[in-house]
Short mmCIF file of C-alpha atoms in Angstrom, two decimals:
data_model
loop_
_atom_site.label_atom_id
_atom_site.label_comp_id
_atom_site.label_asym_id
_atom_site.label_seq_id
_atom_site.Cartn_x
_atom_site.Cartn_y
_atom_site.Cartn_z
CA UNK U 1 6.15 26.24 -31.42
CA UNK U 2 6.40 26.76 -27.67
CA UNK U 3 3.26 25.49 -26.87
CA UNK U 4 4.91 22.06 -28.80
CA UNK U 5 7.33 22.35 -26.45
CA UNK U 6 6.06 22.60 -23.62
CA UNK U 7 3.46 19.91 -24.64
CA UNK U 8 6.57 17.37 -24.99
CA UNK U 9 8.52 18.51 -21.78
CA UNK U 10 4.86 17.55 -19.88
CA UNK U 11 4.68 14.55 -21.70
CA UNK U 12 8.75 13.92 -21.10
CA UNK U 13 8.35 14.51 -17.20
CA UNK U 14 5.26 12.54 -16.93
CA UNK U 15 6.97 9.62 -18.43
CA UNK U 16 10.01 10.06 -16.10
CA UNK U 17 7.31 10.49 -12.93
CA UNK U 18 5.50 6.91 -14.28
CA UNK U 19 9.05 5.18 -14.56
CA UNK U 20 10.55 6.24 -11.28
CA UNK U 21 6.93 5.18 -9.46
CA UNK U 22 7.12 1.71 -11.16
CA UNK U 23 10.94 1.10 -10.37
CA UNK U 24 9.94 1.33 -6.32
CA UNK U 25 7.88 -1.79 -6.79
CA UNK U 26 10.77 -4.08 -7.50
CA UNK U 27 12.25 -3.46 -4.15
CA UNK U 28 8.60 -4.77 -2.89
CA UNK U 29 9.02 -8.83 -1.82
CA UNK U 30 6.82 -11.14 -2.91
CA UNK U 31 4.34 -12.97 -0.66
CA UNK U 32 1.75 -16.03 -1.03
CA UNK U 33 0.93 -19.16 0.56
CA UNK U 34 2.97 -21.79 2.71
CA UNK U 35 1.52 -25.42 2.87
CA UNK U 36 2.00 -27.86 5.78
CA UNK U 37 2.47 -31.02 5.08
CA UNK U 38 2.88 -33.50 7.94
CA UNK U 39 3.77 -37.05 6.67
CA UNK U 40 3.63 -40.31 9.19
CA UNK U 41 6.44 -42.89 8.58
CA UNK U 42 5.53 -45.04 11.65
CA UNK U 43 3.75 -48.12 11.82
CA UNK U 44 1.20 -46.57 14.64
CA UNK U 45 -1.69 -43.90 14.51
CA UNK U 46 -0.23 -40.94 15.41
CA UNK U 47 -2.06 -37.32 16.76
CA UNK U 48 -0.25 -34.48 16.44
CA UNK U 49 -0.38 -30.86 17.08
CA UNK U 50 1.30 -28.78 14.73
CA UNK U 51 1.57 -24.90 15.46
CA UNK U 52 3.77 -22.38 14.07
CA UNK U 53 4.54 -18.94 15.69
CA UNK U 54 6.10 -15.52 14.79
CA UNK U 55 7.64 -14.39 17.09
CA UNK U 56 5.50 -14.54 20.41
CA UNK U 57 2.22 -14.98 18.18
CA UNK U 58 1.04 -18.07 17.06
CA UNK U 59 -0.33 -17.49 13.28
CA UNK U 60 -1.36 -21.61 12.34
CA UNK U 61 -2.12 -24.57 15.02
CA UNK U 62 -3.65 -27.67 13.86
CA UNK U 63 -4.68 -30.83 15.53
CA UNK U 64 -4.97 -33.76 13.72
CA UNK U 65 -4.76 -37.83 13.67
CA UNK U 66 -2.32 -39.69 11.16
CA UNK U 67 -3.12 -43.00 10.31
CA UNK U 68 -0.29 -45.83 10.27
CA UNK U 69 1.90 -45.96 8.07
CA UNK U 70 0.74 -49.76 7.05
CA UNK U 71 1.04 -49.77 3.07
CA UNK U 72 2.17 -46.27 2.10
CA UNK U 73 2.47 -42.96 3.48
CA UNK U 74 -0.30 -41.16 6.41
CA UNK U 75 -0.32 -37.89 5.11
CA UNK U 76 -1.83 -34.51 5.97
CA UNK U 77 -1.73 -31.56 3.82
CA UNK U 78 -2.98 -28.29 4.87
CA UNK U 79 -2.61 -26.19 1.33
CA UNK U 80 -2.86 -22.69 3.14
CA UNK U 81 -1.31 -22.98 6.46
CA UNK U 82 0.06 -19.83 6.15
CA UNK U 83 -1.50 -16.98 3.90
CA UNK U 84 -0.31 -14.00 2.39
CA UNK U 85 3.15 -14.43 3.86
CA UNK U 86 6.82 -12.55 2.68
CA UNK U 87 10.05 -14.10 1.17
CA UNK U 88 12.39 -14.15 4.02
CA UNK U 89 10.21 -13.81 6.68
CA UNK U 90 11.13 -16.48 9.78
CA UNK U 91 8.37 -18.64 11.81
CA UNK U 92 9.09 -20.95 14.34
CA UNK U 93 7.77 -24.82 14.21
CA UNK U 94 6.53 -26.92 17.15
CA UNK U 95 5.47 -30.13 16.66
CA UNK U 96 3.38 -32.51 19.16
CA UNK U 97 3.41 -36.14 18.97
CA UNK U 98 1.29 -38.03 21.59
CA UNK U 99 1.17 -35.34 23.47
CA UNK U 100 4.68 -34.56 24.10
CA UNK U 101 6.22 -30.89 22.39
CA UNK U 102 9.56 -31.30 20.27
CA UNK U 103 10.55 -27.48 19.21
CA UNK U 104 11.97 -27.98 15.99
CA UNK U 105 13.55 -24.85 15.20
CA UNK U 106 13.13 -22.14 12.57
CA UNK U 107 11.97 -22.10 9.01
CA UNK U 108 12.46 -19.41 6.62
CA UNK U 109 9.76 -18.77 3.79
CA UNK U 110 12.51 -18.55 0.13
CA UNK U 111 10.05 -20.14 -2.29
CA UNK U 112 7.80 -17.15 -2.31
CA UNK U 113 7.51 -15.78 -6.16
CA UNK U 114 8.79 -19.21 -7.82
CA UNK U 115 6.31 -20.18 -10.35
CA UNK U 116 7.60 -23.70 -10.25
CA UNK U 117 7.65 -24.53 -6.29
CA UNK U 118 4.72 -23.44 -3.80
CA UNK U 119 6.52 -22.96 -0.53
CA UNK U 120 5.95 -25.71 2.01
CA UNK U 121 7.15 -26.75 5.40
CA UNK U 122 7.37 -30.50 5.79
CA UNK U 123 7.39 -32.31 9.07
CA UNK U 124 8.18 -35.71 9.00
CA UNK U 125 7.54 -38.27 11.53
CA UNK U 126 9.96 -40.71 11.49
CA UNK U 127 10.27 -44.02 13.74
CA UNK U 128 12.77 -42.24 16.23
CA UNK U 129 13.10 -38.84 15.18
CA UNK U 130 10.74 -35.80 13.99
CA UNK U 131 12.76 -33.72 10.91
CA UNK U 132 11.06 -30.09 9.82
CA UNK U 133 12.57 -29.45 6.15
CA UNK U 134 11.39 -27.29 3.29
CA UNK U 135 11.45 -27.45 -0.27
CA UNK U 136 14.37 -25.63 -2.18
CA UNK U 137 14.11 -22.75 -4.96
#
């Protein structure tokens, strides 16, 4: 009958042991991929440098030329800008247009985990004005 016992205490604590290890990995963030997509609303070709930085390190730069935006929208989508990447974490975003930098500020990864929305930075080029936005959770 001991032997029983003990049998089901091991099997009791080893349950416990399995539980406690799994409950850690909810405090774990998710991470995954952040697109870039640039979109051109002007009437002119456009190059632009897009890079993105961390901090003092620049993780993503890309060079690239937009078409006009003559029947539609110029559009450049780079799918993995930004791999393996944490909920919450903050990059900066500087955009080049003809040559001349406009910082545009921060953006802050929330879509991370949502089944429905892959997280994406947007910069849009507007006639008079460059906006940086992200999609909402």
């Amino acid at each position: 009958m001991t032997a029983r016992m003990n049998r089901r205490q091991l099997l009791g604590s080893a349950a416990a042991a399995a539980g406690s290890g799994l409950a850690g990995c909810s405090l774990i963030k998710p991470s995954g991929d952040v697109a870039l997509k640039v979109i051109n609303y002007r009437d002119r070709e456009l190059p632009v440098t897009t890079t993105i930085s961390k901090g003092d390190e620049t993780v993503f730069s890309q060079s690239h030329t937009l078409a006009a935006n003559s029947d539609g929208l110029s559009e450049n989508v780079t799918e993995h800008a930004l791999v393996d990447v944490t909920k919450g974490t903050t990059f900066d975003v500087l955009v080049s247009v003809d040559g001349d930098p406009e910082s545009l500020g921060s953006y802050t990864v929330s879509c991370i985990g949502s089944n429905e929305t892959q997280a994406a930075i947007f910069v849009n080029l507007f006639e008079r004005s460059i906006r940086v936005a992200q999609n909402e959770c």
